[in-house]
XYZ file of C-alpha atoms in Angstrom:
720
model
C 107.173 117.636 112.343
C 105.906 121.258 112.463
C 105.954 123.547 109.438
C 105.893 127.326 109.889
C 103.793 129.372 107.468
C 102.486 132.943 107.276
C 98.954 133.894 106.237
C 99.098 136.281 103.300
C 95.433 136.652 102.392
C 92.150 135.132 103.490
C 88.898 134.955 101.582
C 85.493 133.408 102.005
C 84.257 132.146 98.678
C 82.218 129.221 97.505
C 83.963 129.123 94.171
C 87.503 127.820 94.534
C 88.483 127.929 90.875
C 89.191 131.625 90.448
C 90.858 132.426 93.729
C 92.716 129.354 94.890
C 92.820 126.302 92.685
C 93.812 127.778 89.349
C 96.932 129.681 90.450
C 98.269 126.825 92.595
C 97.724 123.817 90.352
C 100.619 122.309 88.529
C 100.946 122.937 84.794
C 100.042 119.340 84.053
C 96.641 119.703 85.736
C 94.761 121.602 83.028
C 92.255 118.750 82.891
C 91.470 119.314 86.580
C 90.925 123.046 86.033
C 88.537 122.374 83.180
C 86.582 119.931 85.317
C 86.198 122.539 88.024
C 84.999 125.247 85.642
C 82.193 123.067 84.275
C 81.175 121.169 87.435
C 78.873 122.511 90.136
C 78.621 119.365 92.283
C 80.357 120.058 95.644
C 81.546 116.506 96.280
C 82.925 116.021 92.779
C 84.602 119.457 92.897
C 86.267 118.546 96.186
C 87.570 115.268 94.780
C 89.048 117.101 91.800
C 90.781 119.562 94.100
C 92.141 116.803 96.303
C 93.464 114.822 93.335
C 95.075 117.703 91.496
C 96.545 119.937 94.158
C 100.065 119.038 95.204
C 99.268 117.008 98.316
C 96.923 119.230 100.382
C 97.361 119.457 104.139
C 94.230 119.605 106.362
C 94.757 121.106 109.771
C 93.352 122.826 112.844
C 95.235 125.833 114.203
C 95.229 126.146 118.002
C 91.996 124.147 118.137
C 90.234 126.782 115.932
C 88.587 125.347 112.823
C 89.075 128.722 111.063
C 85.387 129.138 110.312
C 85.189 132.721 111.467
C 86.427 135.639 109.462
C 87.343 137.638 112.550
C 89.606 134.977 113.984
C 91.436 134.725 110.684
C 92.075 138.481 110.571
C 93.587 138.303 114.008
C 96.033 135.614 112.859
C 96.993 137.284 109.597
C 100.751 137.763 109.122
C 101.463 135.782 112.292
C 103.559 132.577 112.230
C 101.368 129.503 112.573
C 102.393 125.974 113.507
C 100.725 123.586 111.092
C 101.063 119.879 111.794
C 101.967 117.737 108.829
C 99.302 115.893 106.890
C 99.858 113.527 104.016
C 102.425 115.691 102.278
C 103.427 119.237 101.323
C 100.901 121.973 101.413
C 100.111 125.172 99.580
C 96.474 125.276 100.693
C 95.134 124.873 104.205
C 91.429 124.066 104.547
C 89.363 124.199 107.702
C 88.167 120.993 109.325
C 84.663 121.503 107.903
C 84.668 119.746 104.548
C 82.892 120.647 101.354
C 81.935 117.004 101.096
C 79.848 117.352 104.237
C 77.990 120.318 102.779
C 78.580 123.033 105.359
C 78.343 125.736 102.711
C 80.880 128.535 102.457
C 84.384 127.533 103.505
C 87.296 129.621 104.699
C 90.286 129.183 102.408
C 93.654 130.568 103.429
C 96.373 131.376 100.940
C 99.706 130.841 102.660
C 103.312 131.676 101.991
C 105.622 128.749 102.670
C 108.738 129.717 104.628
C 110.564 126.382 104.357
C 110.987 123.719 101.755
C 107.843 122.066 103.037
C 107.399 119.685 100.148
C 110.682 117.890 100.812
C 110.021 117.763 104.545
C 106.505 116.464 104.259
C 107.324 113.932 101.573
C 110.107 112.435 103.656
C 109.144 108.748 104.117
C 110.044 108.761 107.811
C 107.759 111.744 108.435
C 104.906 110.226 106.442
C 105.120 106.855 108.212
C 105.521 108.354 111.670
C 102.466 110.518 111.032
C 100.471 107.376 110.221
C 101.831 105.695 113.342
C 100.744 108.577 115.564
C 97.207 108.441 114.179
C 97.104 104.656 114.579
C 97.059 104.980 118.372
C 93.490 106.220 118.077
C 91.622 102.980 117.308
C 88.594 104.949 116.088
C 90.632 106.884 113.525
C 90.015 105.966 109.883
C 92.801 106.462 107.359
C 91.777 108.204 104.173
C 94.193 109.321 101.423
C 96.606 106.404 101.743
C 96.642 105.847 97.994
C 98.204 109.280 97.470
C 101.264 108.168 99.453
C 101.976 105.722 96.617
C 102.639 108.723 94.339
C 105.617 109.707 96.505
C 108.768 108.485 94.732
C 110.741 108.849 97.984
C 108.829 105.864 99.386
C 110.077 103.698 96.529
C 113.641 104.834 97.088
C 113.478 103.576 100.671
C 111.754 100.346 99.601
C 114.403 99.698 96.963
C 117.179 100.256 99.493
C 115.548 97.803 101.908
C 115.003 94.871 99.574
C 117.745 95.147 96.949
C 120.190 92.817 98.747
C 117.848 89.809 98.862
C 119.180 87.101 96.506
C 115.650 86.191 95.371
C 115.457 89.520 93.524
C 117.688 88.062 90.825
C 115.094 85.354 90.103
C 112.877 86.408 87.205
C 109.140 86.624 87.774
C 106.366 85.892 85.302
C 107.298 89.023 83.315
C 110.874 87.771 82.861
C 112.340 90.772 84.718
C 114.527 90.923 87.817
C 115.906 93.742 89.934
C 118.602 94.173 87.300
C 118.249 97.289 85.117
C 116.649 99.222 87.937
C 116.257 102.930 87.152
C 114.442 106.086 88.219
C 112.313 105.941 85.066
C 111.171 102.463 86.085
C 109.833 103.886 89.368
C 108.257 106.836 87.550
C 106.475 104.499 85.132
C 105.169 102.433 88.061
C 103.834 105.572 89.799
C 102.108 106.753 86.613
C 100.328 103.418 86.276
C 99.099 103.844 89.865
C 97.818 107.358 89.221
C 95.486 106.261 86.440
C 94.850 102.908 88.184
C 96.045 100.956 85.167
C 98.524 99.053 87.340
C 97.903 95.316 87.428
C 100.165 92.940 89.404
C 101.763 90.129 87.470
C 100.809 86.569 88.487
C 103.562 84.974 90.537
C 105.628 82.187 89.048
C 105.103 79.029 91.113
C 108.056 76.854 92.062
C 108.358 74.075 94.626
C 110.927 73.818 97.405
C 111.636 70.688 99.499
C 110.341 70.353 103.085
C 111.953 68.498 105.992
C 109.444 65.645 105.753
C 110.382 64.941 102.144
C 107.362 66.733 100.683
C 107.453 69.985 98.742
C 106.143 73.444 99.548
C 104.746 75.757 96.821
C 106.431 79.129 96.558
C 105.505 82.058 94.371
C 108.078 84.311 92.680
C 106.497 87.767 92.126
C 107.708 90.235 89.512
C 110.196 92.739 90.955
C 107.989 95.778 90.265
C 105.298 94.070 92.327
C 107.832 93.401 95.089
C 108.831 97.063 95.134
C 105.249 98.286 95.354
C 104.375 95.635 97.931
C 107.229 96.827 100.131
C 105.821 100.371 100.040
C 102.331 99.060 100.887
C 103.825 96.892 103.631
C 105.503 99.921 105.236
C 102.202 101.809 105.191
C 100.245 98.899 106.692
C 102.928 98.325 109.314
C 102.756 101.972 110.356
C 98.965 101.706 110.735
C 98.640 98.330 112.451
C 101.860 97.662 114.356
C 100.804 99.475 117.523
C 97.399 97.804 117.623
C 98.835 94.260 117.540
C 98.875 92.334 120.796
C 102.123 91.613 122.634
C 101.327 87.896 122.399
C 102.025 88.014 118.635
C 105.671 87.520 117.620
C 105.765 86.502 113.940
C 106.880 88.877 111.167
C 107.059 91.911 113.434
C 109.879 94.395 114.039
C 111.991 93.636 117.108
C 110.268 90.266 117.528
C 111.272 86.735 116.586
C 111.033 83.062 117.527
C 113.337 83.758 120.464
C 111.074 86.474 121.896
C 108.116 84.077 121.603
C 110.046 81.357 123.458
C 111.211 83.859 126.043
C 107.596 84.895 126.595
C 106.675 81.232 127.124
C 109.387 80.722 129.714
C 108.506 83.958 131.464
C 104.728 83.596 131.697
C 103.909 79.852 131.511
C 105.303 78.852 134.915
C 103.098 76.410 136.774
C 100.775 75.496 133.885
C 99.324 71.989 133.975
C 98.151 71.550 130.377
C 99.374 72.679 126.967
C 97.267 73.150 123.847
C 99.497 73.041 120.770
C 97.711 75.014 118.079
C 98.266 74.830 114.342
C 95.989 76.329 111.682
C 95.488 74.069 108.695
C 96.860 75.565 105.465
C 96.620 79.067 106.922
C 98.294 81.144 104.208
C 96.362 79.342 101.460
C 92.965 79.621 103.150
C 92.767 83.269 104.173
C 89.368 84.552 103.046
C 89.730 87.581 100.798
C 86.351 89.005 101.778
C 87.003 88.694 105.514
C 90.470 90.244 105.121
C 89.113 93.164 103.093
C 86.378 93.625 105.694
C 89.012 93.810 108.454
C 91.044 96.367 106.474
C 87.990 98.547 105.815
C 87.447 98.997 109.546
C 90.537 101.216 109.660
C 91.107 102.217 106.028
C 88.532 104.378 104.244
C 90.446 104.751 100.974
C 88.738 102.657 98.292
C 91.599 102.996 95.835
C 94.030 101.601 98.390
C 91.634 98.754 99.167
C 91.263 97.991 95.453
C 95.050 97.759 95.174
C 95.175 95.220 98.020
C 92.457 93.243 96.292
C 94.487 93.267 93.074
C 97.421 91.695 94.926
C 95.151 89.030 96.416
C 93.563 88.162 93.060
C 96.773 88.232 90.986
C 96.910 84.422 90.701
C 99.926 82.355 89.715
C 101.478 80.617 86.706
C 102.467 76.959 86.859
C 103.664 74.974 83.824
C 102.752 77.945 81.612
C 99.125 77.801 82.783
C 97.422 80.634 84.656
C 95.546 79.808 87.870
C 93.203 82.180 89.696
C 93.621 82.721 93.424
C 90.276 82.724 95.216
C 91.714 82.615 98.725
C 95.021 83.021 100.514
C 97.729 85.663 100.341
C 100.294 85.964 97.523
C 102.816 83.111 97.800
C 106.260 84.623 98.354
C 104.800 88.127 98.410
C 106.360 90.772 100.646
C 102.906 91.912 101.688
C 101.739 88.444 102.813
C 103.209 88.417 106.385
C 101.677 91.758 107.410
C 98.301 90.757 105.929
C 98.492 87.466 107.861
C 99.133 89.335 111.112
C 96.238 91.717 110.438
C 94.013 88.687 109.819
C 95.098 86.771 112.936
C 94.984 89.852 115.137
C 91.307 88.950 115.493
C 92.392 85.645 117.060
C 94.844 87.434 119.383
C 92.140 89.790 120.617
C 89.739 86.868 121.065
C 92.400 85.158 123.197
C 92.850 88.334 125.236
C 89.120 88.488 125.977
C 89.087 84.758 126.694
C 91.921 85.210 129.204
C 89.995 87.901 131.070
C 86.941 85.635 131.307
C 88.859 82.445 132.138
C 91.254 83.734 134.812
C 89.898 83.255 138.299
C 91.190 83.910 141.795
C 94.099 86.009 143.004
C 96.082 83.103 144.491
C 95.707 79.410 145.249
C 94.161 78.195 148.485
C 96.861 76.946 150.809
C 97.122 73.216 151.497
C 96.475 71.717 154.935
C 100.063 70.433 155.091
C 101.472 73.893 154.384
C 99.240 75.553 156.990
C 100.065 72.878 159.585
C 103.829 73.062 159.035
C 103.792 76.860 159.114
C 101.936 76.735 162.437
C 104.498 74.338 163.868
C 107.394 76.566 162.765
C 105.663 79.629 164.211
C 105.220 77.937 167.597
C 108.875 76.910 167.669
C 109.932 80.515 166.981
C 107.818 81.635 169.963
C 109.456 78.989 172.179
C 112.941 80.069 171.102
C 112.283 83.557 172.494
C 111.550 82.060 175.943
C 114.045 79.168 176.182
C 117.482 79.944 177.619
C 118.926 76.420 177.883
C 121.365 75.897 175.001
C 120.644 72.188 174.577
C 116.925 72.824 174.435
C 117.465 75.679 171.955
C 119.579 73.421 169.739
C 116.884 70.799 169.751
C 114.226 73.352 168.833
C 116.364 74.742 165.973
C 116.955 71.211 164.693
C 113.207 70.575 164.826
C 112.513 73.886 163.011
C 114.877 72.923 160.153
C 113.191 69.537 159.881
C 109.786 71.181 159.474
C 111.313 73.621 156.979
C 112.764 70.810 154.831
C 109.484 68.897 155.080
C 107.602 71.997 153.923
C 109.673 72.141 150.760
C 108.388 68.710 149.762
C 104.845 70.006 149.458
C 103.359 72.695 147.293
C 102.275 75.723 149.271
C 99.189 76.212 147.107
C 96.502 73.643 146.427
C 96.992 72.557 142.802
C 93.442 71.186 142.728
C 91.893 74.475 143.802
C 88.857 74.941 141.530
C 88.699 78.634 142.400
C 92.095 79.363 140.856
C 92.863 79.080 137.136
C 94.981 80.831 134.528
C 95.133 81.078 130.719
C 98.383 81.831 128.846
C 98.796 82.343 125.098
C 101.653 82.997 122.650
C 101.498 83.007 118.834
C 104.110 82.949 116.088
C 102.580 83.149 112.571
C 100.014 80.315 112.355
C 101.489 78.340 115.294
C 100.342 79.087 118.813
C 100.779 77.618 122.279
C 98.301 77.822 125.145
C 99.147 77.080 128.766
C 96.354 76.298 131.215
C 96.294 76.149 134.989
C 93.130 74.125 135.312
C 91.655 70.748 134.412
C 91.982 68.696 131.232
C 88.262 69.113 130.654
C 88.753 72.885 130.565
C 91.576 72.415 128.053
C 89.218 70.396 125.803
C 86.566 73.130 126.042
C 89.151 75.807 125.186
C 90.267 73.868 122.129
C 86.658 73.597 120.920
C 85.998 77.295 121.542
C 89.049 78.262 119.487
C 88.039 75.846 116.758
C 84.548 77.370 116.577
C 85.888 80.938 116.573
C 88.295 80.243 113.723
C 85.580 78.533 111.706
C 82.850 81.124 112.270
C 84.802 84.384 112.291
C 87.870 83.699 110.145
C 86.810 80.731 107.962
C 89.830 78.711 109.131
C 90.290 75.204 110.524
C 92.506 73.786 113.236
C 94.747 70.946 112.135
C 93.550 67.830 113.989
C 96.933 66.148 113.571
C 98.961 69.021 114.997
C 96.556 70.558 117.544
C 97.205 68.460 120.657
C 96.425 68.636 124.372
C 99.556 67.708 126.330
C 100.214 67.390 130.051
C 102.802 69.894 131.201
C 105.123 67.167 132.522
C 105.362 65.821 128.987
C 106.931 67.746 126.147
C 104.830 70.026 123.986
C 106.411 71.112 120.700
C 106.592 74.775 119.724
C 108.935 76.433 117.195
C 111.272 73.427 117.117
C 111.680 73.268 120.916
C 110.237 70.766 123.382
C 108.517 72.630 126.223
C 107.645 71.162 129.606
C 107.083 72.288 133.183
C 109.700 70.938 135.541
C 108.946 69.371 138.922
C 111.878 69.437 141.299
C 112.602 69.585 145.009
C 116.044 71.128 144.570
C 116.512 73.970 147.021
C 118.605 77.102 147.221
C 118.791 79.960 149.676
C 117.673 83.329 148.312
C 119.351 86.638 149.116
C 117.486 86.737 152.421
C 118.790 83.308 153.421
C 115.421 81.567 153.011
C 115.354 78.115 151.425
C 113.305 77.954 148.229
C 112.679 75.358 145.552
C 114.495 76.787 142.543
C 113.201 74.767 139.602
C 109.762 73.656 140.640
C 106.987 74.572 138.140
C 109.429 76.401 135.869
C 109.247 76.091 132.120
C 112.008 74.075 130.538
C 113.069 74.491 126.903
C 114.859 71.463 125.492
C 115.923 70.065 122.150
C 115.572 66.402 121.360
C 118.286 64.079 120.150
C 116.254 63.345 117.044
C 116.363 67.018 116.083
C 120.108 67.354 115.537
C 120.174 63.770 114.274
C 117.816 64.806 111.444
C 119.942 67.871 110.795
C 123.119 65.771 110.510
C 121.373 63.416 108.093
C 120.112 66.421 106.126
C 123.705 67.698 105.763
C 124.778 64.146 104.800
C 127.602 64.095 107.338
C 126.308 61.194 109.477
C 126.452 57.461 108.960
C 124.432 55.293 111.387
C 125.291 51.657 111.996
C 123.285 49.226 114.091
C 124.946 46.645 116.317
C 122.878 44.514 118.704
C 120.007 46.950 118.344
C 122.165 49.927 119.329
C 122.950 52.900 117.086
C 126.559 53.865 116.443
C 127.169 57.295 114.889
C 130.051 57.880 112.540
C 131.015 61.022 110.655
C 131.427 60.859 106.890
C 132.856 63.159 104.259
C 130.924 65.386 101.836
C 132.287 64.652 98.351
C 130.353 67.547 96.784
C 132.470 70.027 98.743
C 135.755 68.571 97.548
C 135.826 70.880 94.516
C 135.611 74.007 96.708
C 138.678 75.776 98.070
C 139.770 75.381 101.695
C 138.213 78.622 102.847
C 134.796 77.791 101.349
C 134.744 74.316 102.938
C 135.615 75.582 106.419
C 133.278 78.556 106.114
C 130.407 76.245 105.130
C 130.859 74.059 108.223
C 131.199 77.085 110.512
C 127.990 78.662 109.244
C 126.025 75.426 109.676
C 127.263 74.935 113.250
C 126.704 78.578 114.237
C 123.256 78.587 112.639
C 122.222 75.533 114.653
C 123.620 76.925 117.901
C 122.211 80.441 117.432
C 118.681 79.078 117.144
C 118.828 76.460 119.924
C 120.964 78.444 122.376
C 117.929 78.903 124.667
C 117.585 75.166 125.357
C 118.308 73.942 128.875
C 120.244 71.019 127.363
C 122.011 73.222 124.811
C 125.319 71.537 125.742
C 124.088 68.373 123.979
C 124.887 70.185 120.722
C 128.528 69.328 121.433
C 127.836 65.934 119.854
C 126.479 67.714 116.791
C 129.657 69.824 116.684
C 131.832 66.690 117.097
C 130.250 64.947 114.090
C 130.543 68.122 111.994
C 134.213 68.531 112.916
C 135.210 65.008 111.906
C 133.121 65.259 108.753
C 135.166 68.334 107.867
C 138.415 66.429 108.550
C 137.284 63.640 106.247
C 136.205 66.096 103.545
C 139.657 67.735 103.564
C 141.321 64.298 103.606
C 139.259 63.181 100.616
C 140.081 66.376 98.732
C 143.855 65.965 99.189
C 143.765 62.125 99.197
C 145.460 61.794 102.547
C 144.607 60.836 106.118
C 142.789 62.823 108.796
C 145.881 62.869 111.004
C 147.896 64.493 108.227
C 145.151 67.064 107.654
C 144.998 67.954 111.347
C 148.769 68.233 111.515
C 148.858 70.480 108.454
C 146.022 72.886 109.382
C 146.229 73.045 113.194
C 147.590 76.362 114.454
C 147.697 77.408 118.109
C 145.539 74.423 118.983
C 142.760 75.261 116.473
C 142.033 74.065 112.951
C 142.522 77.105 110.706
C 142.758 78.027 107.028
C 144.780 80.976 105.752
C 143.256 83.285 103.143
C 144.246 86.584 101.577
C 142.337 89.826 101.134
C 142.361 91.885 97.937
C 145.122 94.091 99.324
C 147.283 91.046 100.024
C 146.725 90.933 103.808
C 146.789 87.388 105.209
C 144.121 86.241 107.678
C 143.200 82.960 109.363
C 139.724 81.432 109.525
C 139.435 78.961 112.419
C 136.960 76.163 112.981
C 134.213 77.053 115.466
C 135.389 76.526 119.052
C 133.075 78.829 121.027
C 131.310 76.013 122.870
C 127.566 75.475 123.307
C 126.663 77.341 126.466
C 122.982 77.987 127.205
C 121.787 81.594 126.933
C 119.140 82.981 129.239
C 115.953 83.688 127.248
C 114.686 85.973 130.006
C 117.371 88.522 129.107
C 116.530 88.736 125.414
C 114.091 91.571 125.765
C 111.763 93.213 128.214
C 108.595 91.840 126.688
C 106.289 93.868 128.879
C 107.551 97.208 127.652
C 108.527 96.952 124.013
C 109.586 100.334 122.626
C 107.130 102.047 120.345
C 108.080 101.471 116.754
C 109.440 104.589 115.083
C 110.566 105.014 111.506
C 113.811 106.732 110.688
C 115.145 108.125 107.487
C 116.919 105.403 105.517
C 120.121 106.007 103.628
C 119.223 105.738 99.950
C 122.743 105.287 98.652
C 121.575 103.386 95.570
C 119.222 106.187 94.540
C 121.903 108.829 95.104
C 124.128 106.937 92.692
C 121.355 106.822 90.083
C 120.582 110.520 90.547
C 124.235 111.420 89.992
C 123.709 110.586 86.289
C 127.394 109.792 85.903
C 128.279 106.313 84.695
C 130.433 104.488 87.258
C 132.069 102.531 84.431
C 132.914 105.048 81.720
C 132.116 108.394 83.392
C 129.594 109.464 80.748
C 126.766 111.815 81.777
C 123.497 110.032 81.050
C 120.390 108.493 82.539
C 121.608 105.464 84.492
C 120.411 101.961 85.262
C 121.566 99.840 88.190
C 123.186 96.556 87.210
C 122.883 93.800 89.842
C 124.582 90.424 90.319
C 123.507 87.646 92.670
C 126.911 86.982 94.292
C 130.295 88.641 93.976
C 132.071 85.296 94.089
C 130.406 84.311 90.830
C 132.181 87.123 88.962
C 135.092 86.031 86.795
C 136.653 89.443 86.237
C 136.672 88.995 82.473
C 134.875 92.260 81.622
C 135.612 95.797 82.770
C 132.238 95.894 84.545
C 133.043 92.775 86.575
C 136.501 94.112 87.412
C 134.998 97.351 88.720
C 132.437 95.498 90.859
C 135.096 93.189 92.285
C 137.375 96.113 93.063
C 134.590 98.034 94.834
C 133.180 94.901 96.529
C 129.700 95.845 95.367
C 127.002 93.693 93.840
C 125.671 96.814 92.091
C 127.009 99.304 89.575
C 125.254 102.328 88.020
C 125.916 102.401 84.281
C 124.800 104.413 81.259
C 122.733 103.084 78.353
C 125.837 102.573 76.190
C 127.622 100.466 78.819
C 124.404 98.621 79.539
C 124.084 97.696 75.863
C 127.677 96.414 75.834
C 126.989 94.421 78.980
C 123.875 92.871 77.438
C 125.940 91.815 74.416
C 128.672 90.372 76.725
C 131.243 92.754 75.310
């Protein structure tokens, strides 16, 4: 973004109070003016100016630092292109800073030709500016804390997170996203300005895990969530471009599928896997190490202190407060980005390790391959000289024999000690390493990683989950079983040359036990043993019998599609058809139990055009049919998910702040009164009964939010 300004007057003065600061300060900054009048310390005066002027912009014009009076006179009354800084500008200062003590500074009074303040405060512009600076790894970010005074950032954050159902769960302060208002944001910003803001301790709850155990989860206060989202956007803009491409967790345009695709693309031919898992990672992150990492790029102490406040907020369990001496906030929005910043050290260590470990351009050829190639070459020479057709046929037959024999052997020597490779992919605290080398080298690599984590990051590898596995066996990563296939199957390429098509390729599979556990988790499977053999039988789900037909069918469809969408990359993805079969007959039995009839009657009643379907009606009376999933379970090619070598640079765009526009309208959406509004939220539309006028309006508009005045809000609170 470029802002055009015109120089009106230029002056060289050591005292800024009389000429520049006083006329341009906001009316609320009388305290700042008084401080300047009675303070002669250069550094302190500069800090006062920076804190009280309306977001100063520091710039260089055409590479000139504006430290010469003559150059300034030449530019006077000429349009200048001034690159955006951290916000709107009414004062432009040369690159030489008063803090550094250069003496007299050139101050330029400018006339703004556009609505610069709105342009420069635009969240997309602010974040993109940070992103551009982040490409310079030596650049240190200063004035980040001032971005938190920009209410536009909170509008975008609110728009991004409002739809999450967890926002309707009260934190330790008893508040939720409900009753959101502009004054609530203003109050939060004011507490940041005087640094009186203190995050609430998260409320600890426990959620069940697949193994029957429970996982602790923190529920932060919504104000903390809102601020954390703003901080997360800032940190993402700074660090996203410095992260390695081997990292896939909690990043834009990346997921479990991109990690698995990377494995299949780059791990071909590996002989050993190292399955990595960091023990209690999120609970054991060292605060001091994390702050030290942040300080290498962030030179704003106030911003660092805010991060430290989040880390030390603690949690409440059974009405007792517990301090947090390590780890990131449980359930906090800021936790994933902080985890990636922390483990970026591991990613860069792995990158350096790869450069040191890799050896040789290609494998040494085997004696068998060299011998067979020589034989084929000699036959080709003979074919050019032989004219007898019988002899030529015999030679061609012999050539094909040698060609087929050559496909039985590897062209490169797999035991070549002068050739080795190191591959690495990470998702959150799980990582997978592929090694072309010996088992002894795999053991050494595991120990090196263990030592690095312990010494540099104060973390430990989980002995139970960090395993060394031969590539022909299945290594487990992100729910998939990963192995390297050995096969002599051949296929002619586009040039007509026979090649082994599957040899040394990575295979992604899902085990039978995986969807078996999922069926047992849904309580749709009954297993009977007969002569030591398992017999699977679908069973009904009595708890769903009280739901309507649409809800029952929709529930089964979502569970089937969710399973297929995640495991669609598996080579044996078609085995999910058994999962779909059990789910289908469980649905039949659930419907039969609900209507106290037989499955055959249910199928006869609901089958339409060969598919099980349920009719439902929209609000306008239009009839539609919801059919049971029948899309099949065809494998998708993970190689086509994304071009992992050239991910697009992450750019921020202006976000539609529809919720804020409705609050700014100051017109109650319920009664039409002109007043300061609050946003009323509900968790789910289907939970509304339509008994009150507010609920009727929300159901009619199909919105989980409604902007209401204080009078309507009071009535709503009293259930009137």
